[in-house]
XYZ file of C-alpha atoms in Angstrom:
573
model
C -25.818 -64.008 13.263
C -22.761 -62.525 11.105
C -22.816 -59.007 10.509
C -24.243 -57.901 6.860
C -21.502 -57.082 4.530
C -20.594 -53.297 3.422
C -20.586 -52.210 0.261
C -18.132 -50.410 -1.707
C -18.978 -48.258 -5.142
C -15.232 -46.469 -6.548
C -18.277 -45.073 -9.277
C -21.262 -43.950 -7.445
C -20.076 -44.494 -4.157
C -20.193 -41.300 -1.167
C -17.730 -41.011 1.816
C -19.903 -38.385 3.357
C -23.470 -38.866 5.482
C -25.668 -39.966 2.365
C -24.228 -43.442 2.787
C -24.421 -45.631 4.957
C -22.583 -48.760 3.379
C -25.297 -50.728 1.862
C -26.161 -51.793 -1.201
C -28.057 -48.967 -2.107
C -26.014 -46.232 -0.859
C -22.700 -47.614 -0.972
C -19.605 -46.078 0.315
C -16.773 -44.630 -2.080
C -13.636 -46.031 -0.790
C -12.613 -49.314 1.251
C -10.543 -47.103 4.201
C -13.960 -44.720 4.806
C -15.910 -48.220 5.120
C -13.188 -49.356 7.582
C -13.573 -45.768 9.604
C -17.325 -46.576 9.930
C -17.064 -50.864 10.273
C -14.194 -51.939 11.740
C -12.563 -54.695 9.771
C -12.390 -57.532 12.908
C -15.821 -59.232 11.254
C -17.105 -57.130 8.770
C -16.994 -58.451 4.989
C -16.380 -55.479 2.306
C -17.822 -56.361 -1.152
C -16.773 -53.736 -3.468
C -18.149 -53.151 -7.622
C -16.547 -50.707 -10.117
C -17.047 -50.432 -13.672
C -15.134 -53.347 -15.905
C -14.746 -54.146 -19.568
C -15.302 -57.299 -20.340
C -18.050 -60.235 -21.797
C -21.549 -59.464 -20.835
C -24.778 -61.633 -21.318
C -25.214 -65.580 -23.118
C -23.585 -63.927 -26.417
C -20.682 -63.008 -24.557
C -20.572 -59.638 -26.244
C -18.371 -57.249 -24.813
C -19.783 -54.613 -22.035
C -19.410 -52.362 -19.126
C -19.850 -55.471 -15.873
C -20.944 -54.463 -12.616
C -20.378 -57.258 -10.309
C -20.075 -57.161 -6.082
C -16.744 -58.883 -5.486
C -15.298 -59.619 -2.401
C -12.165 -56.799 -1.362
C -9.106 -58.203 -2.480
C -6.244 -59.072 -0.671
C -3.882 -56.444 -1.634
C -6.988 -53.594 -1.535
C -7.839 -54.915 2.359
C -3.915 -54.683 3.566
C -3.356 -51.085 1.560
C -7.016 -49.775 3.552
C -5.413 -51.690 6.323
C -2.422 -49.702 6.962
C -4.477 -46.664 6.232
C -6.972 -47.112 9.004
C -4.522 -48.101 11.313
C -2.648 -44.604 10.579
C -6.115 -42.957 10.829
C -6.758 -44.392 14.261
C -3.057 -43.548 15.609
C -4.110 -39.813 14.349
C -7.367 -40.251 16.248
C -5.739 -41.551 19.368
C -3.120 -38.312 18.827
C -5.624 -35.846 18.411
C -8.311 -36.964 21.235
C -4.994 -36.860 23.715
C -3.990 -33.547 22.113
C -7.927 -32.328 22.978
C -7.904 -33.794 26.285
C -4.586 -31.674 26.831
C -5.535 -28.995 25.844
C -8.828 -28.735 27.480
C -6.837 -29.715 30.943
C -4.882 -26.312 29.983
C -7.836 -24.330 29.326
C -9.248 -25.281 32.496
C -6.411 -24.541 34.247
C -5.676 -21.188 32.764
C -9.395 -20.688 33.734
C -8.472 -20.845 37.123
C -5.569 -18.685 36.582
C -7.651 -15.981 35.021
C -10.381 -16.552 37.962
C -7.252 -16.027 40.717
C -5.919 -13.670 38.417
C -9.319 -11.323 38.387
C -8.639 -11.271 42.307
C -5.090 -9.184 41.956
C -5.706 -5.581 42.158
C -3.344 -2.896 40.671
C -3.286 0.010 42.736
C -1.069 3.007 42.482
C 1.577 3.826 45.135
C 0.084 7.182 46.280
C 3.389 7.534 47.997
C 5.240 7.360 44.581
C 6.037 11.289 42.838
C 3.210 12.305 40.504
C 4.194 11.286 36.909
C 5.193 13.560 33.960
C 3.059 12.719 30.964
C 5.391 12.269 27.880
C 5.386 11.374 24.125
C 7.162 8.084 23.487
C 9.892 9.942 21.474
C 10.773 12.777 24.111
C 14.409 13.246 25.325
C 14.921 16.283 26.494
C 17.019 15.854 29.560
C 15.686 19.160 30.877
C 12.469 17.054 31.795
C 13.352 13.679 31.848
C 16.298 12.308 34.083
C 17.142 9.079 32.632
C 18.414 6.361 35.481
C 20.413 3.367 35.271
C 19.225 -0.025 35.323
C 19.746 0.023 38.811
C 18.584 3.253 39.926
C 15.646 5.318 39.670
C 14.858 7.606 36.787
C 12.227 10.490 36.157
C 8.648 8.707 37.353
C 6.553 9.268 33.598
C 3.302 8.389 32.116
C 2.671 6.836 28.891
C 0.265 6.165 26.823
C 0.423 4.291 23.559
C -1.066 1.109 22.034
C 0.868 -2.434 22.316
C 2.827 -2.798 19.301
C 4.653 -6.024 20.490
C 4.294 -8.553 23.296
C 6.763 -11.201 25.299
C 6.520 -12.457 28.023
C 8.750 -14.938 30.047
C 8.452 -16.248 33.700
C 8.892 -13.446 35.669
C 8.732 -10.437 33.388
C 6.588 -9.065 30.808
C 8.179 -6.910 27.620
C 5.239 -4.310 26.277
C 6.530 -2.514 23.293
C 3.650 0.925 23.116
C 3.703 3.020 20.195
C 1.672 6.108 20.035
C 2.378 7.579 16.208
C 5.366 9.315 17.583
C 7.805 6.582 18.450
C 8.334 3.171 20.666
C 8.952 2.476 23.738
C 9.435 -0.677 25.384
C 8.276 -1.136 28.996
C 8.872 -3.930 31.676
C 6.375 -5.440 33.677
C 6.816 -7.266 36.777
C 5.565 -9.110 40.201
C 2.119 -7.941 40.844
C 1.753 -6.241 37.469
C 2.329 -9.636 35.336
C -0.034 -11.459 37.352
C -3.017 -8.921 36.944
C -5.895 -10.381 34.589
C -5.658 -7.260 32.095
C -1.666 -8.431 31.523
C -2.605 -11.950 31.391
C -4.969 -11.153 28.294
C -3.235 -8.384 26.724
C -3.670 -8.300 23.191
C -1.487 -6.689 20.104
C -3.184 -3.017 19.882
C -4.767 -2.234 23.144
C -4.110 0.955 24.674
C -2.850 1.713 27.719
C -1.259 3.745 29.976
C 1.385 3.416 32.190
C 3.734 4.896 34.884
C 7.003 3.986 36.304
C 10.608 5.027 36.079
C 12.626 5.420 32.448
C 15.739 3.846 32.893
C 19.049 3.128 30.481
C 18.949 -0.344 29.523
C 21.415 -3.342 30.652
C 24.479 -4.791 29.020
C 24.121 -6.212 25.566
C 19.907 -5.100 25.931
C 18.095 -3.462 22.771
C 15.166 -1.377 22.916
C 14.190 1.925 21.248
C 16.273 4.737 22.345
C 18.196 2.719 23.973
C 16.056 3.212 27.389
C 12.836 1.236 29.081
C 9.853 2.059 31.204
C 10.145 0.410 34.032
C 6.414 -0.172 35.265
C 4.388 0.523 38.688
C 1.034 1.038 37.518
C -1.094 0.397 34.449
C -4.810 0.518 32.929
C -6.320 -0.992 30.127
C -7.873 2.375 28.112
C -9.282 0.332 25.173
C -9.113 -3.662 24.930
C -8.222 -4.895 21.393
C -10.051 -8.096 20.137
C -7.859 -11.158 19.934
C -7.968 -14.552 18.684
C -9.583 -15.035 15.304
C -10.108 -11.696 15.383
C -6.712 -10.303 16.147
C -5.205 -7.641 13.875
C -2.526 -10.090 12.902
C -5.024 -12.415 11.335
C -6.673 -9.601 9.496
C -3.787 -8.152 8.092
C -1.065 -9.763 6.952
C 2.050 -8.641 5.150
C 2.152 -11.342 2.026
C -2.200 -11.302 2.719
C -4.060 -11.194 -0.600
C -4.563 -7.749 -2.169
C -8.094 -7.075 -2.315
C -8.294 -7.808 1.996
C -5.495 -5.410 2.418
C -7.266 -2.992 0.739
C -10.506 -4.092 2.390
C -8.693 -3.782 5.848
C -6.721 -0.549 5.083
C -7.523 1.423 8.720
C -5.508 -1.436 10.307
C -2.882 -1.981 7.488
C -2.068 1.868 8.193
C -0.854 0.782 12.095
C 1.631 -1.033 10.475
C 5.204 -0.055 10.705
C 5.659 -0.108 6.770
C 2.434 1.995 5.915
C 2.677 4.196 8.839
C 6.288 5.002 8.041
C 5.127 5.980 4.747
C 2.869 7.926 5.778
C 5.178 9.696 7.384
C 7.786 10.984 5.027
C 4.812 11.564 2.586
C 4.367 14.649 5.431
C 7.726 15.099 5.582
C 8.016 15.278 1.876
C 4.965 17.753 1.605
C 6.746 20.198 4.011
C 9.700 19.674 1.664
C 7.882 21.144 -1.177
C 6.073 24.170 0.622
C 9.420 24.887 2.387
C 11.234 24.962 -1.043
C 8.384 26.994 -2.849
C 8.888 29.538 0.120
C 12.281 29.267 -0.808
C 12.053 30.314 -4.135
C 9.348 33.050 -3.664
C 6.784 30.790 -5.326
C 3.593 31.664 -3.504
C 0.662 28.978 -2.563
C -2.932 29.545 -3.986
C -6.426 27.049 -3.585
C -7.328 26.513 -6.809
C -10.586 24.956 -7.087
C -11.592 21.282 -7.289
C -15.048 21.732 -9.322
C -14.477 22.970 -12.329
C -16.337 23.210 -15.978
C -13.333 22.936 -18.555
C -11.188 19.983 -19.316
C -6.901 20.177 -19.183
C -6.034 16.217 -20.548
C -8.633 15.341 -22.225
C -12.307 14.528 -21.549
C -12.277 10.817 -21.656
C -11.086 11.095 -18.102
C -13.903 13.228 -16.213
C -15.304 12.433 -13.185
C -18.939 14.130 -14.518
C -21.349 15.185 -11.652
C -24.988 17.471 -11.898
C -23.641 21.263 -10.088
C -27.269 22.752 -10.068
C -28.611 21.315 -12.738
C -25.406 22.278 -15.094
C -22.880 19.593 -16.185
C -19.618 19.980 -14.340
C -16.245 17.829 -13.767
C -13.904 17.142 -10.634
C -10.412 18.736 -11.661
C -7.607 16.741 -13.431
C -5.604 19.703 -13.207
C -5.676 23.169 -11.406
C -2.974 24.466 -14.030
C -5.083 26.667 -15.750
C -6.557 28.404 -13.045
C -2.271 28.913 -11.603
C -1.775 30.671 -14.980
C -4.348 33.305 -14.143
C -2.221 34.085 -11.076
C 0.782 34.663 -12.575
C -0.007 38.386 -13.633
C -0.740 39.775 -9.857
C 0.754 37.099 -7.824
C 3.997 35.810 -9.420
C 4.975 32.661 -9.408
C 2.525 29.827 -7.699
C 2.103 26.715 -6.470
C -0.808 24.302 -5.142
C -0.929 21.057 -3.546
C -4.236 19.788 -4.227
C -6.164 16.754 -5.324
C -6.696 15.990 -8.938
C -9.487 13.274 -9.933
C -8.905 11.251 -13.841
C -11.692 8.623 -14.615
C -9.126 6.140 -16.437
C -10.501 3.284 -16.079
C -6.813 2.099 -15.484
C -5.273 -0.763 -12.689
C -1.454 -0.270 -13.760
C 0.800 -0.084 -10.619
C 1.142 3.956 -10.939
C -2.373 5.258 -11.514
C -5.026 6.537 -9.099
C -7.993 8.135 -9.935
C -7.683 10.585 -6.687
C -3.882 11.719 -6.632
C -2.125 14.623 -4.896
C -1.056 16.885 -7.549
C 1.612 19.698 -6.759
C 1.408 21.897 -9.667
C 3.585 25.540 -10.260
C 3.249 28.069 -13.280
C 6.413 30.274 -13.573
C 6.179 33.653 -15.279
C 8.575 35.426 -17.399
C 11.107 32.318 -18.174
C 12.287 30.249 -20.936
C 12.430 25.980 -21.453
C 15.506 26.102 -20.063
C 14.862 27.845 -16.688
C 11.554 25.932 -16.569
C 14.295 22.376 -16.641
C 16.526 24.096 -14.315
C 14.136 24.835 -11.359
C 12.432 21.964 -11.924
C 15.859 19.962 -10.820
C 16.437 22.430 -8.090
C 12.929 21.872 -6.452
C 13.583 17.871 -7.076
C 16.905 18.001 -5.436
C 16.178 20.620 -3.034
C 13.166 18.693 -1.576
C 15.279 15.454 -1.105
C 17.847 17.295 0.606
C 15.324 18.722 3.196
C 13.560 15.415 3.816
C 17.225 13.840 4.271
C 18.303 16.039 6.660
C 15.275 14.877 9.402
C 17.400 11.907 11.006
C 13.851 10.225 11.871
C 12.266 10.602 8.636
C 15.854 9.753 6.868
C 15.771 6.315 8.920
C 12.195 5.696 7.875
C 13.118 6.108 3.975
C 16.379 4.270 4.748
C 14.374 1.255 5.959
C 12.301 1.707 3.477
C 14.351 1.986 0.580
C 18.009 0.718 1.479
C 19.392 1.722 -1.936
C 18.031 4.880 -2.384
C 20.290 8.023 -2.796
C 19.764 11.546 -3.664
C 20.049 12.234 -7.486
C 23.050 13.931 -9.407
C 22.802 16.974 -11.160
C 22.666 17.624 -13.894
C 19.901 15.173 -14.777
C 20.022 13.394 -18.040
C 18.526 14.925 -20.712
C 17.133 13.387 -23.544
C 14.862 14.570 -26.642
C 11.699 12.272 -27.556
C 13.092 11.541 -30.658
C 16.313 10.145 -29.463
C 14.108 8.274 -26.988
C 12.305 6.640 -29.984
C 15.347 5.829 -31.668
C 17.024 4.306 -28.314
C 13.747 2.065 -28.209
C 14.205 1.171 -32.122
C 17.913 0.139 -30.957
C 16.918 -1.785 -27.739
C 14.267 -3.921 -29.858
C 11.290 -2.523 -27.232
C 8.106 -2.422 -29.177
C 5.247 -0.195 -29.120
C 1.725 -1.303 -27.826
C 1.313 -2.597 -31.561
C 3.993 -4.745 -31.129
C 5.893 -2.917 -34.085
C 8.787 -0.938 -33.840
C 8.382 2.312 -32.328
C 8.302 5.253 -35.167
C 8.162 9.114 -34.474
C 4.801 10.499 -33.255
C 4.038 7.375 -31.030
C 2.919 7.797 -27.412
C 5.219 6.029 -25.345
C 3.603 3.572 -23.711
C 3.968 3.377 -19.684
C 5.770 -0.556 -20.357
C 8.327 1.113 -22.955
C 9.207 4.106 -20.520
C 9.920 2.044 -17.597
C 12.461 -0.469 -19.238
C 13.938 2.473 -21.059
C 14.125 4.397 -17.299
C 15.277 1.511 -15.282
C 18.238 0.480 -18.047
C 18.928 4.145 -18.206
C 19.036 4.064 -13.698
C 19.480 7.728 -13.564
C 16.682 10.559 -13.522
C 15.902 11.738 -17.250
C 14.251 14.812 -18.319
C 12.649 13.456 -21.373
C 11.594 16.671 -23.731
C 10.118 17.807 -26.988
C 6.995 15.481 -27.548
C 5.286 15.477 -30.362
C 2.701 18.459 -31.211
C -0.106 15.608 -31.785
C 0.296 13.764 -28.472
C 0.420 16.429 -26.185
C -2.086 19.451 -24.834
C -3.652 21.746 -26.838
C -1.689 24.369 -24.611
C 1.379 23.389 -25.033
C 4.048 25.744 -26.697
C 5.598 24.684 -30.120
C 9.379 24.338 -30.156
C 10.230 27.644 -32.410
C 13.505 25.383 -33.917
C 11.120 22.783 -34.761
C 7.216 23.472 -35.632
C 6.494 19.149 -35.375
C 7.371 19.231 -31.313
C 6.429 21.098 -28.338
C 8.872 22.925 -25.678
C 7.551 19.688 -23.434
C 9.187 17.561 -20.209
C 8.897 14.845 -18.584
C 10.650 13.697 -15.525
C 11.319 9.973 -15.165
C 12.538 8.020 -12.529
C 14.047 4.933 -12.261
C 11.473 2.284 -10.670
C 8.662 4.040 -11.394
C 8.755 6.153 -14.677
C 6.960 9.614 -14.870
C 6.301 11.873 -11.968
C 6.294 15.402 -13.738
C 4.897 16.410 -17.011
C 5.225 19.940 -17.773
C 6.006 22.642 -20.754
C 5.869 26.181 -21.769
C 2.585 27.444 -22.102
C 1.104 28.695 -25.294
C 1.774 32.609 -24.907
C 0.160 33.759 -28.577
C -3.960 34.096 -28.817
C -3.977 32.956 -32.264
C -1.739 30.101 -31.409
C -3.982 29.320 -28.631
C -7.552 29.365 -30.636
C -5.046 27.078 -33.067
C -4.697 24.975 -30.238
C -8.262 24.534 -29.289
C -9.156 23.855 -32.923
C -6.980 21.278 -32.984
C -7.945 19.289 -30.486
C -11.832 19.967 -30.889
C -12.555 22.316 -27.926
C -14.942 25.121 -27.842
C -12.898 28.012 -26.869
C -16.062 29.745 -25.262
C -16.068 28.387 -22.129
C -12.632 29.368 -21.436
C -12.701 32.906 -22.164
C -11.059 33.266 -18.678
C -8.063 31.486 -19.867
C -8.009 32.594 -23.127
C -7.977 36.626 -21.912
C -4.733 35.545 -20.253
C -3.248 35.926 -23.503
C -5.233 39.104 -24.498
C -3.994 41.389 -21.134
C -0.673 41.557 -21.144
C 0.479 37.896 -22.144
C 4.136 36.372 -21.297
C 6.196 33.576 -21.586
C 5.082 31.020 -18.924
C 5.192 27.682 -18.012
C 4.654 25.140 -15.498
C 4.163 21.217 -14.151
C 2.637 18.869 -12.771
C 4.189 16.474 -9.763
C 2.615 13.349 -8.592
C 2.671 13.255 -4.786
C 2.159 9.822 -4.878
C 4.347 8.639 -7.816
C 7.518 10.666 -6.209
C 6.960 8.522 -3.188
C 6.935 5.412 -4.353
C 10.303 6.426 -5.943
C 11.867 7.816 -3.195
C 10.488 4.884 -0.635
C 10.747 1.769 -2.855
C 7.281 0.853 -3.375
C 6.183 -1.429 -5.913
C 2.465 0.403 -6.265
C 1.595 4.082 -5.595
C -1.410 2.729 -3.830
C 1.149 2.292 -1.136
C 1.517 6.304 -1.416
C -1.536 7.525 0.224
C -3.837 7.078 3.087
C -6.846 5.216 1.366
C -6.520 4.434 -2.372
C -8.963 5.350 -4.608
C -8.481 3.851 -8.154
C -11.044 2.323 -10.970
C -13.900 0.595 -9.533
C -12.311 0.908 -5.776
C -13.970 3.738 -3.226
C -14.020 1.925 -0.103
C -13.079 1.662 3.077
């Protein structure tokens, strides 16, 4: 009895497990009927919609008739199932392979389980170093041929290679690399057999200079005799490299930041931010500018109070920082000069490349000086801080491989007045966020600042804003009443990193101030009095941590900059 025919529907048709190939449920395409009916005796009657004459009258219609496959549909399905089958045939040998491997790297593993690594009592107790120590006081470094100082690592696998007879472990430990050679009974052990990218171990054996033509940090390797597995790191699926990769999507990086952070990139980082930090205290110290705590809950506003983080402090309304600047200017009188490097918190609801809502802020308030002094030690602590960092070889390296083309700056800086700023833009044809011309008393818009900055490639102090667009604190330019004695730093790549000015010294010019901007002086009676017992001219900054960072280490984002970024609508991990 022939076999009933299969039908075919290019309209209605399903190539999935709601059809089965008959009349009524009707597959979608001629090649998924041949996967499921072979063609040796199986007819394939096919139907798809077709203008043409319909009923007695002939009128014309939409005809749905079961036709026969034709000839030139069967051979184009033909060649297509044949290619499926030769994929079949491919991939069920490819399975069978590999399930012959897995079984017999099961019984590796199994024979494997049976080695035991046991340490040579007979060997000399091993000194435990850091993966970056040299000193040849402790270490005695052998040749490839003889012995060297027995040591003990520990560290977590940062690469892995293995060939026939030897196994290369690359450990890091946050201090440096180290690559160490495994061998005979060690390679055959079940914990080297499923070592994975991030386990920690330790391990002992004998540092030794490396052969002819070899490359490995510090030009040396560990050669092993012992090892143990101190913490197992998943693998597979689950392996760090999966979860993390370098061109991954942004929101998983993010989402996975504790493990983007063991990479070298982030790590590095990481690094010179610390570096960078010691920089700044080191230069402060310097200068005789001492360090205070300012505090991070606070009841007054600095830039404005669309950008307060708002919480309930005992049942009173109070803010997290954006600025511990006015709490440095009531230090000036009894302390000097001072500094903080603390957290500031701004609720702009902002994604742009260079804002975070939680940024390091290293802030200083100078007494008794002038604009001019206030430009010149702000290039001095700039330059002086690169110069420090520099001169670490490591932490030089790390910003070299970081940033190939970066250099310290030149002094002088370039210094340019907003208003010749406005009229370079006017000249350059780079609108403002209206799309018109820029005019005097705009706020130049981040966009505008950064083509002007990167054209420009050199730092700029940019000075003498506008009294409307800045701070209600800000000191008016006594040469011209429409600007303020104002600065900010730019820097090519990533635009502002300081803002600073001379502080308004007068009372009445103060209580001006506040008026102006709407502010109810009575909270800030503190402040205020500054001006009331014994006032001065004074002035001061703000730096971003992050933003100098990303200028000095290449980055495209300053959520790059610091450990875990927190930025609109992002507080996690």
């Amino acid at each position: 009895m022939p076999a009933p025919p299969v039908y075919i529907d290019e309209d209605v048709g399903r190539d999935d497990d709601s059809a089965v190939g008959t009349e009524g449920a009707p597959y979608k395409t001629l090649l998924h009927a041949m996967i499921k009916h072979p063609p040796d005796t199986t007819t394939y009657l096919t139907r798809k919609s077709e203008t043409g004459p319909v009923g007695e009258d002939g009128d014309e219609g939409v005809r749905l008739e079961w036709k026969p496959a034709s000839k030139s549909a069967l051979k184009k399905a033909t060649n297509l199932f044949e290619q499926h089958k030769k994929k079949q045939a491919k991939a069920a040998e490819l399975a069978i392979r590999e399930n012959a491997e897995a079984v017999k790297r099961q019984q590796v593993l199994e024979e494997a389980k049976k080695v035991i690594i046991e340490e040579d009592a007979s060997l000399p107790a091993p000194i435990r170093i850091r993966l970056d120590e040299t000193d040849p006081a402790k270490i005695k470094l052998g040749t490839p041929d003889s012995p060297g100082t027995r040591i003990r690592v520990l560290g977590r696998v940062h690469h892995l290679r293995s060939q026939k007879d030897v196994m290369f472990v690359t450990l890091k430990d946050g201090y440096g690399q180290m690559q160490c050679v495994f061998t005979g009974k060690l390679i055959r052990a079940y914990a080297a057999m499923t070592l994975t990218l991030e386990t920690s171990l330790a391990i002992h054996g004998e540092l030794r200079s490396l052969p002819p033509k070899a490359h490995a940090p510090l030009d040396r390797e560990l050669h092993a005799d012992f090892f143990t597995v101190i913490g197992a790191a998943v693998g597979d699926k689950e392996a760090i490299t999966n979860k993390v990769q370098a061109d991954g999507d942004a929101q998983t990086l993010l989402d996975n930041r504790h493990l983007v952070l063991r990479g070298e990139n982030a790590s590095s980082i990481m690094k010179v931010r610390a570096a960078v930090t010691r920089a700044f205290r080191q230069t402060y110290q310097e200068t005789r500018v001492l360090e205070v705590t300012p505090p991070a809950m606070v009841q007054t506003q600095v830039e404005g109070g669309a950008t307060l983080f708002e919480f309930n402090y005992y049942g009173e309304k109070a803010y997290l920082t954006q600025s511990s600047q006015l709490y440095l200017e009531t230090c000036v009188a009894s302390l000097g000069d001072v500094f903080c490097i603390c957290p500031s918190f701004r609720a702009e609801k902002s994604l742009t490349r260079r804002h975070l809502s939680e940024y390091m802020h290293i802030e200083a308030e100078l007494d008794f000086i002038q604009f001019d002094d206030l430009l010149a030690h702000l290039e001095h602590v700039i330059c002086r801080v690169i110069d420090i960092t520099l001169a670490d070889p490591v932490i030089a390296a790390y910003v070299k491989e970081l940033n190939p083309k970066f250099a310290a700056p030149h002094r002088p800086f370039r210094r340019m007045k907003y208003e010749e700023a406005i009229q370079w833009l006017i000249e350059h044809e780079i609108p403002n966020e209206d799309g018109e011309p820029h005019k005097f008393g705009d706020d130049i818009a981040e966009a505008a600042e950064r083509k002007m900055t990167d054209e420009l490639n050199v730092p700029i102090f940019l000075t003498h804003f506008p009294v409307e667009i800045k701070a209600f604190y800000m000191k008016k330019d006594d040469q011209d009443k429409r600007v303020t004695e104002s600065v900010d730093v730019l820097m090519p790549g990533v635009g502002e990193i300081v803002g600073g000015s001379m502080r308004i010294d007068d009372y009445e010019e103060l209580m001006a101030g506040y008026k102006r901007v709407g502010i109810d002086p009575a909270p800030y009676y503190w402040y205020t009095d500054q001006r009331r017992y014994g006032t001065s001219p004074h002035g001061g900054y703000g730096l971003g941590l992050e933003r100098f960072l990303a200028w000095m280490c290449g980055r495209w984002t300053v959520r790059e900059c610091t450990l875990y970024p927190r930025f609109a609508y992002r507080c996690t991990p």
